[in-house]
mmCIF file of C-alpha atoms and ligand atoms in Angstrom:
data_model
loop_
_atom_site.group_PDB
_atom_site.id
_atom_site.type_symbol
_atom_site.label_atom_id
_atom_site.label_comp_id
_atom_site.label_asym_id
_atom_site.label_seq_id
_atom_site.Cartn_x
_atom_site.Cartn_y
_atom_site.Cartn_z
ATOM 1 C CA UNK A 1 0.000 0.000 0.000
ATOM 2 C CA UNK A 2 2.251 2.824 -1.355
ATOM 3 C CA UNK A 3 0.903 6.409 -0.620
ATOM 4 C CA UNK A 4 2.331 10.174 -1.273
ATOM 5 C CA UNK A 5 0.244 11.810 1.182
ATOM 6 C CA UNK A 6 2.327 12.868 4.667
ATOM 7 C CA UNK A 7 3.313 10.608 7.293
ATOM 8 C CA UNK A 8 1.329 11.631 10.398
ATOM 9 C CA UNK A 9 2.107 11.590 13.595
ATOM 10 C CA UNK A 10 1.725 7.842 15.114
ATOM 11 C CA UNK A 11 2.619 8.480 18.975
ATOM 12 C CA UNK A 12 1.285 11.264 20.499
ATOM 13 C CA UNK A 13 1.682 11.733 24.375
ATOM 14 C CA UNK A 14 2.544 8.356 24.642
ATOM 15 C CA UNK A 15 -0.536 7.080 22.960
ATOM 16 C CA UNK A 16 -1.573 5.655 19.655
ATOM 17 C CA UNK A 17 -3.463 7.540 16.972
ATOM 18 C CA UNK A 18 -6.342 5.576 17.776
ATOM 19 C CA UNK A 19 -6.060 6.517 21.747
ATOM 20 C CA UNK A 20 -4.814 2.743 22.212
ATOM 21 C CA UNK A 21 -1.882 2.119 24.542
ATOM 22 C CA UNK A 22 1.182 -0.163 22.769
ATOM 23 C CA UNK A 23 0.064 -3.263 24.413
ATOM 24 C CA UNK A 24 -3.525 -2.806 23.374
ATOM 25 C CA UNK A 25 -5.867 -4.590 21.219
ATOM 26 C CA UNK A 26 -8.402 -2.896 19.325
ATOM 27 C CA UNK A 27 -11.936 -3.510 20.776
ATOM 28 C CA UNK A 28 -12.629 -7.153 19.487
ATOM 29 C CA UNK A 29 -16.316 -8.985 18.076
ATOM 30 C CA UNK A 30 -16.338 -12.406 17.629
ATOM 31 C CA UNK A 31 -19.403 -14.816 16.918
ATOM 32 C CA UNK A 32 -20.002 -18.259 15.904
ATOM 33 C CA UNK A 33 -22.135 -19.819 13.402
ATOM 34 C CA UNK A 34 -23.570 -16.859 11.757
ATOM 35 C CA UNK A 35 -24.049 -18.946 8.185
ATOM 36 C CA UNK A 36 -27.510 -21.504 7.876
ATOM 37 C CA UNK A 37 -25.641 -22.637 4.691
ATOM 38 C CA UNK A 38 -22.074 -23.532 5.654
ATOM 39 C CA UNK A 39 -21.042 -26.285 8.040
ATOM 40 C CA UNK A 40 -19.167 -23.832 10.061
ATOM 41 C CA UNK A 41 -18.910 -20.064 10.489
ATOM 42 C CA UNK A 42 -17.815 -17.154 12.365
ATOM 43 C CA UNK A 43 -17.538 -13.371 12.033
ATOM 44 C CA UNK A 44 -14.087 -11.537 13.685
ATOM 45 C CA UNK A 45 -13.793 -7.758 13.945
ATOM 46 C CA UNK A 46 -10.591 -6.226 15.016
ATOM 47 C CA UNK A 47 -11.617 -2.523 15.338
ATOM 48 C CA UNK A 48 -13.031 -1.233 11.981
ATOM 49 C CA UNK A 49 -11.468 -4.489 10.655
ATOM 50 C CA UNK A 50 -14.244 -7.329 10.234
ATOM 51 C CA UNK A 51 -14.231 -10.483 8.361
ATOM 52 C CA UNK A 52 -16.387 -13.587 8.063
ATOM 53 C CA UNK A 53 -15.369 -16.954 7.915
ATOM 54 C CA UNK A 54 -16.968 -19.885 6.154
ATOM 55 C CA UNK A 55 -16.025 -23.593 6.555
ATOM 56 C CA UNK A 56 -17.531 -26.531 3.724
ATOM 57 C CA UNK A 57 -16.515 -30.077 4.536
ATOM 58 C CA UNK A 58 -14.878 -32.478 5.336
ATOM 59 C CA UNK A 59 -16.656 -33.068 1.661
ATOM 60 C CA UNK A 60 -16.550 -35.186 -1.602
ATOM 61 C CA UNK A 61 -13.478 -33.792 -3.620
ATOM 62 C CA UNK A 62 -14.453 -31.675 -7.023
ATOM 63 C CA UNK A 63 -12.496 -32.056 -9.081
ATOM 64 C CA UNK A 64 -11.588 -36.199 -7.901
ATOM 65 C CA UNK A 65 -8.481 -36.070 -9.359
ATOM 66 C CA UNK A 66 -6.958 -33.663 -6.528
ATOM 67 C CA UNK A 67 -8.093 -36.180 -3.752
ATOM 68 C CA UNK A 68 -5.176 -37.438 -1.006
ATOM 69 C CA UNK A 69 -5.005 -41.158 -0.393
ATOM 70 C CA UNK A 70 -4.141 -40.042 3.517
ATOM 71 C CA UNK A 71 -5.111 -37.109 4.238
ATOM 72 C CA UNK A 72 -8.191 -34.551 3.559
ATOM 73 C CA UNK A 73 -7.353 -31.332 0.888
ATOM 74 C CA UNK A 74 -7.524 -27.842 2.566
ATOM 75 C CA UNK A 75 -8.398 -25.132 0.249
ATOM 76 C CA UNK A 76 -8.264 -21.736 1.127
ATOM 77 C CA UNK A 77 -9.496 -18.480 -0.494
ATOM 78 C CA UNK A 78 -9.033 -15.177 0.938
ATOM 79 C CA UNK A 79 -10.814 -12.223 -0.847
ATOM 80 C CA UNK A 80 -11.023 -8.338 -0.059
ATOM 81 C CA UNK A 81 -14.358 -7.445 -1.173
ATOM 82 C CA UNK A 82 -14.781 -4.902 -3.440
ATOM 83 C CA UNK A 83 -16.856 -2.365 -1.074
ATOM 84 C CA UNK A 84 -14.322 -3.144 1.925
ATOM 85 C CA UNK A 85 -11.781 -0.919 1.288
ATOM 86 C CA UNK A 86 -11.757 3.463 1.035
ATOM 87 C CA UNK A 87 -10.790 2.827 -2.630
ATOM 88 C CA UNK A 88 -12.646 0.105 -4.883
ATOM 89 C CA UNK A 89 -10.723 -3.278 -4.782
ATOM 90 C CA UNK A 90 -11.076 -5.171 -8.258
ATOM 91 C CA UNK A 91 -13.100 -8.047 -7.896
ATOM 92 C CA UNK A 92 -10.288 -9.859 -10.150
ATOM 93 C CA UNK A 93 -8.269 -11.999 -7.695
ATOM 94 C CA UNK A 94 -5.143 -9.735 -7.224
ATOM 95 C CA UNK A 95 -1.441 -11.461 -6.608
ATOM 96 C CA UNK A 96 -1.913 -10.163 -2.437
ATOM 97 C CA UNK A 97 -5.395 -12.240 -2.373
ATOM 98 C CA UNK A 98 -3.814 -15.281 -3.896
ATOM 99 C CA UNK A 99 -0.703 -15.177 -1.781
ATOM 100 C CA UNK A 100 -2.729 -14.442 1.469
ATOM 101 C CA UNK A 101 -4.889 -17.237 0.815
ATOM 102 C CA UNK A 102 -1.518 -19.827 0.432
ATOM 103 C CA UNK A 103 -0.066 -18.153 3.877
ATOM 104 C CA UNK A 104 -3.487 -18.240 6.057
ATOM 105 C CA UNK A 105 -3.975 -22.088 4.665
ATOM 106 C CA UNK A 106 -0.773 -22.753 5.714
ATOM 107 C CA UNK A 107 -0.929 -20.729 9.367
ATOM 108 C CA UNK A 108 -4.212 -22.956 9.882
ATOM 109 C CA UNK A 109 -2.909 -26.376 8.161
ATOM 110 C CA UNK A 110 -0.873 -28.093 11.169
ATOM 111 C CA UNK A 111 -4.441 -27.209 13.432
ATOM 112 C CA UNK A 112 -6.434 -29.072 11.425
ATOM 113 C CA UNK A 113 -6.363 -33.130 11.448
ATOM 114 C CA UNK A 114 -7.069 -33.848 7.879
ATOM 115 C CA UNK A 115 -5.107 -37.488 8.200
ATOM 116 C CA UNK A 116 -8.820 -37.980 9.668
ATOM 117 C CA UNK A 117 -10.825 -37.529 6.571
ATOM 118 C CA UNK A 118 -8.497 -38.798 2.994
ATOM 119 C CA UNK A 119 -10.113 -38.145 0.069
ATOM 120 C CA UNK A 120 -12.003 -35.385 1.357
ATOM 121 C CA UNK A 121 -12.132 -31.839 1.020
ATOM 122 C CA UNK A 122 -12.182 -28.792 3.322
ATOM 123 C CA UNK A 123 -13.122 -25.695 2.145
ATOM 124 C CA UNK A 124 -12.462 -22.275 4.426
ATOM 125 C CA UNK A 125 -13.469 -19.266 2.314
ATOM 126 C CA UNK A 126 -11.955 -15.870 4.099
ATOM 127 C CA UNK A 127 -14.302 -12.323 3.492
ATOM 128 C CA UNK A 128 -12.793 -8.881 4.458
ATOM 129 C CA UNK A 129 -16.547 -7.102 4.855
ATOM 130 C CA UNK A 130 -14.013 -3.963 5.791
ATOM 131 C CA UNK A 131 -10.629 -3.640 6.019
ATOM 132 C CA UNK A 132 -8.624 -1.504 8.220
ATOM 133 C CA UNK A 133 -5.037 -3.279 8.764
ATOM 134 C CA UNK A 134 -4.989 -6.790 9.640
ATOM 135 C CA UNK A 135 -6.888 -8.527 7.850
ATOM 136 C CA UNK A 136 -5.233 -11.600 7.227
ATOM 137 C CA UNK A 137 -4.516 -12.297 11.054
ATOM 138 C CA UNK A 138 -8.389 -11.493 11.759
ATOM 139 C CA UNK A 139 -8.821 -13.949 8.397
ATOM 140 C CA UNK A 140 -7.146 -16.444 10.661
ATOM 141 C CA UNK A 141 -9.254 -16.165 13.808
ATOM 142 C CA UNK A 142 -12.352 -16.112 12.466
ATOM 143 C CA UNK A 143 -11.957 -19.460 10.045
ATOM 144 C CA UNK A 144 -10.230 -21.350 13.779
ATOM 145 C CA UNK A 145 -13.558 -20.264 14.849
ATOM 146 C CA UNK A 146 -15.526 -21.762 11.930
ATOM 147 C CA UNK A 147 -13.332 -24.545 11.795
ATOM 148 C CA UNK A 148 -14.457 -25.665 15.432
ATOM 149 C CA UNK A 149 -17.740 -24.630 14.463
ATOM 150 C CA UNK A 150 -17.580 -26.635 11.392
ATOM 151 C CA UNK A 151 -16.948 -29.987 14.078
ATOM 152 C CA UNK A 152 -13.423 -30.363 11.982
ATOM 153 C CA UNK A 153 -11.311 -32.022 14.585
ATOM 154 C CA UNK A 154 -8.037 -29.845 15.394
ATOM 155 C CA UNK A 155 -5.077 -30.209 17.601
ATOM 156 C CA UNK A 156 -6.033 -26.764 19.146
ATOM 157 C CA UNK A 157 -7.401 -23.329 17.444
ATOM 158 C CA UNK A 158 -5.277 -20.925 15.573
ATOM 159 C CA UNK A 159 -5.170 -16.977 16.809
ATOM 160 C CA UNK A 160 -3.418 -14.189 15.025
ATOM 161 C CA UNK A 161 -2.482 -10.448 15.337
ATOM 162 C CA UNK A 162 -0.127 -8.269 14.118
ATOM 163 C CA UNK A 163 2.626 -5.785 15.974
ATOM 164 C CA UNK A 164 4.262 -2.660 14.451
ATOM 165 C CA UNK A 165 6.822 -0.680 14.918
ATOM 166 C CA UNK A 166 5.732 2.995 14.678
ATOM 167 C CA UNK A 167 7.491 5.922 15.369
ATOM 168 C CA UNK A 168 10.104 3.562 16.858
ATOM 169 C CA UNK A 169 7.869 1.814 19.536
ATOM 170 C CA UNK A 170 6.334 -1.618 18.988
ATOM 171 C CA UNK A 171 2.904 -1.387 19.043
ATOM 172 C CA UNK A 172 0.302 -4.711 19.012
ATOM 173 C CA UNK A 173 -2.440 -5.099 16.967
ATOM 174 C CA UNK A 174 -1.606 -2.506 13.942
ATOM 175 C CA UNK A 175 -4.097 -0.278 12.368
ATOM 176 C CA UNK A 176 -4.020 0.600 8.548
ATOM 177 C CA UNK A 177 -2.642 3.816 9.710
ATOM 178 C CA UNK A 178 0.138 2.372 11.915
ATOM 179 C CA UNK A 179 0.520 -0.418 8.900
ATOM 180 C CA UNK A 180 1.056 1.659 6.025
ATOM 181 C CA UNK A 181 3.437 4.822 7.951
ATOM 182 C CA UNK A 182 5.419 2.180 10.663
ATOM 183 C CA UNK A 183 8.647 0.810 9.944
ATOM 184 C CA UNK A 184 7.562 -1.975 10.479
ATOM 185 C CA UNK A 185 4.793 -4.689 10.868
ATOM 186 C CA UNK A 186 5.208 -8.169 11.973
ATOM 187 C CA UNK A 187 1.562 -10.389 11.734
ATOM 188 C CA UNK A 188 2.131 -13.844 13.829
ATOM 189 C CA UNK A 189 -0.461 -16.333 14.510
ATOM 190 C CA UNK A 190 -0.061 -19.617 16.648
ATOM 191 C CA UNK A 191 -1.475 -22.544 18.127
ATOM 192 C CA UNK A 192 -1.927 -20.902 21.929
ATOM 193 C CA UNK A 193 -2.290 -24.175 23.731
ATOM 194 C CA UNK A 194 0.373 -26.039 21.796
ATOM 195 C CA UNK A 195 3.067 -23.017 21.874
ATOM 196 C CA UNK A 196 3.329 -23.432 18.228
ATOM 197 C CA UNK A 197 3.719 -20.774 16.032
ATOM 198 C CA UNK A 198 1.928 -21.019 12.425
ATOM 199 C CA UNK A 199 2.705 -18.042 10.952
ATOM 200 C CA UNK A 200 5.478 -15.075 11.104
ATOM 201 C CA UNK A 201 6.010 -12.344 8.579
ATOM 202 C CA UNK A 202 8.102 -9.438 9.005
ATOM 203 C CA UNK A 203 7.981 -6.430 6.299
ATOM 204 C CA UNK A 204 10.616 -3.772 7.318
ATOM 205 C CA UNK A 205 12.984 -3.982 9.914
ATOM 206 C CA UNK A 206 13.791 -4.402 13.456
ATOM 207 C CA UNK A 207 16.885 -4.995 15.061
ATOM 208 C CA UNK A 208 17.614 -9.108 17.264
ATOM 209 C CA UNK A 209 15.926 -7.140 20.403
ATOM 210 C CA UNK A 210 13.010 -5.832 18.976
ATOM 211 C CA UNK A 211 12.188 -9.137 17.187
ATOM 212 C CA UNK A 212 11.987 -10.574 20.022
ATOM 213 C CA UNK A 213 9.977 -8.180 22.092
ATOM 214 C CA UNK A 214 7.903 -7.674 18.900
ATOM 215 C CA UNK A 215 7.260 -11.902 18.922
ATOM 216 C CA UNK A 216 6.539 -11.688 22.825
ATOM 217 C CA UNK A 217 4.160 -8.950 22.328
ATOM 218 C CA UNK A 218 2.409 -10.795 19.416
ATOM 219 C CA UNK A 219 2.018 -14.050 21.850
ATOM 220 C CA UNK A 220 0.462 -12.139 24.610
ATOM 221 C CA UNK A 221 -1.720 -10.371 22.471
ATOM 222 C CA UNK A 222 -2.774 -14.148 20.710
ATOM 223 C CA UNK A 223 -3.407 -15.577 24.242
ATOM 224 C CA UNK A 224 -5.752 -12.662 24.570
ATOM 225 C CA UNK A 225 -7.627 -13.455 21.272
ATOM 226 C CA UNK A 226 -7.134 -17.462 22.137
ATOM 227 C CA UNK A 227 -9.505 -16.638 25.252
ATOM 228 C CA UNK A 228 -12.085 -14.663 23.750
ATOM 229 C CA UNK A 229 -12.214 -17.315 21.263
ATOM 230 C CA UNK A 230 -13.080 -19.828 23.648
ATOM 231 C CA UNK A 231 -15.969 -17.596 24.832
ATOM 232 C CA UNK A 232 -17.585 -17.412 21.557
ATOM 233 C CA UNK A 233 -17.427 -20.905 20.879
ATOM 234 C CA UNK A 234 -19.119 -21.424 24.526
ATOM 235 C CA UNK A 235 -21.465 -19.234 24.077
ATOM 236 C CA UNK A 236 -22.718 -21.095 20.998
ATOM 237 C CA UNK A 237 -22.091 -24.346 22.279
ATOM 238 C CA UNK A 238 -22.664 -24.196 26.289
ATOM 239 C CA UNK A 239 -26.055 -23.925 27.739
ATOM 240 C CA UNK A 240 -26.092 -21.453 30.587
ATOM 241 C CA UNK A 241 -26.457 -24.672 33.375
ATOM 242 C CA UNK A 242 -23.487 -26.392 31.747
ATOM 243 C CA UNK A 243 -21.511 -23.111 31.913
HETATM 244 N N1 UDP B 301 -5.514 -2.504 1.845
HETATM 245 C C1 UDP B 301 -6.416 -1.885 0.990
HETATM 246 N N2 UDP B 301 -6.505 -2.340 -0.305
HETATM 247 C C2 UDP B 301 -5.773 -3.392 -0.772
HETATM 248 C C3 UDP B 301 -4.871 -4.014 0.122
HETATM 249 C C4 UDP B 301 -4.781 -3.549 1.413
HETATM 250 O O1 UDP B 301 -7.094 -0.945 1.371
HETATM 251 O O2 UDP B 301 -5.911 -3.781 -1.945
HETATM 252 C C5 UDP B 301 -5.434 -2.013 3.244
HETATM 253 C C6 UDP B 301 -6.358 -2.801 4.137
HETATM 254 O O3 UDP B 301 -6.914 -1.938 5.114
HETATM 255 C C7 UDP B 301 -5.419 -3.786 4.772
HETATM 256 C C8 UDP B 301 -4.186 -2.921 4.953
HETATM 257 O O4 UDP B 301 -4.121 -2.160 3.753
HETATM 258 O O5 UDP B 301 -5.937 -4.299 5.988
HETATM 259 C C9 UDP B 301 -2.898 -3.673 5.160
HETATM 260 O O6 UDP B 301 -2.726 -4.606 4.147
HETATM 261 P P1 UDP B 301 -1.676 -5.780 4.244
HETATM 262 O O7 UDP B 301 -1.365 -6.211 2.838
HETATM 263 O O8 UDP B 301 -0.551 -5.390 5.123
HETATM 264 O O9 UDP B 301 -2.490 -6.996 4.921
HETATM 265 P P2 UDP B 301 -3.279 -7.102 6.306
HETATM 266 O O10 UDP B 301 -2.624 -6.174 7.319
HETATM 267 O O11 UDP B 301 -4.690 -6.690 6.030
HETATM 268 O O12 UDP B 301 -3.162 -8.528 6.699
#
């Protein structure tokens, strides 16, 4: 996301643009099984960021010939609708959609115990409704959610977020703002439970310290999400006397 206009001012008085302190996430929706149609769903918003997951499967393969003897297929497709951004994204799928739909397959891949179902298919379809920074880290969240939702067995959920450095601080949980005038951003997503980290991008720099604060920051912020996960799959799924 090149732009001429002027950097502005990212920190001011020791706060974010937003008002957020540099350990904050932005205010944070989640809910489960929104769809009638798909066999699991949910619906993440990160701030103005919001994105709806849908889960098909496990399924008969189409086309056959892509079927696994051992293991079930996981297909991925992450698209930016065109009303979700300030200026109108192309419907076409753009080289960013494809690639982010190869990267979030692959942070949610080891979750997801497709040895289970061969010859099968899973389906997780990824819809920025509005985008604001982060979108492929909400992407994430929300298809863990309809994953579980979907009744897809998985070694644990998958939670992601994304930390920045602006204006020289590392910040968690970047903005468009802080994403497209930081030096850098960093989106991470893991398997909370497990420890295991399924994802880790870094576009710009930061130095061996800041890498690692930036990573510790990320996994604090993903046990965060991890939790309020949990609570929207309960909330579906637990009736108030088993809670
Ligand atoms: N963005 C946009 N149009 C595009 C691509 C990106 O408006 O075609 C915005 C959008 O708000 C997105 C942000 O730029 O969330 C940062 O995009 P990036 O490629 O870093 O991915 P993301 O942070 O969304 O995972």
């Amino acid at each position: 996301m090149g732009s001429s206009s002027e950097k502005p001012q990212l920190i001011i008085d020791g706060k974010r643009i937003d008002g957020r302190a540099f350990d904050e996430l932005r205010p944070i929706e989640m809910e489960v099984g929104v769809l009638k149609n798909a066999d699991g769903s949910a619906i993440v918003a990160f701030g103005n960021t919001r994105v709806l997951a849908a889960v098909y499967g496990p399924r008969e393969v189409m086309p056959k010939h892509v079927a696994l003897a051992d293991r079930a297929v996981i297909r991925c497709r992450y698209r930016m609708l065109s009303f979700s951004a300030e200026e109108r994204k192309s419907p076409a799928p753009s080289r960013r959609e494809i690639e982010l739909s190869k990267v979030i397959r692959e942070a949610l891949e080891p979750a997801i115990m497709s040895e289970l179902f061969p010859r099968t298919t899973i389906d997780i379809f990824i819809e920025v409704l509005n985008a604001d920074g982060g979108t492929r880290t909400t992407g994430i969240t929300a298809a863990a959610l309809a994953l579980a939702d979907a009744g897809v067995p998985m070694r644990d959920l998958v939670a992601g977020v994304a930390v920045g450095k602006v204006d020289g601080k590392l910040v968690l949980d970047i903005n468009k703002v802080e994403d497209m005038y930081g030096e850098a951003d960093m989106p991470v997503a893991a398997m909370p439970s497990l420890g295991r980290i399924t994802l880790l991008q870094l576009n710009g720099v930061l130095t061996h310290e800041e890498f690692v604060e930036a990573l510790a920051l990320a996994l604090k912020g993903i046990r965060k999400i991890y939790e309020l996960q949990k609570e929207a799959l309960r909330k579906k799924y637990v009736t108030t006397e088993e809670a």
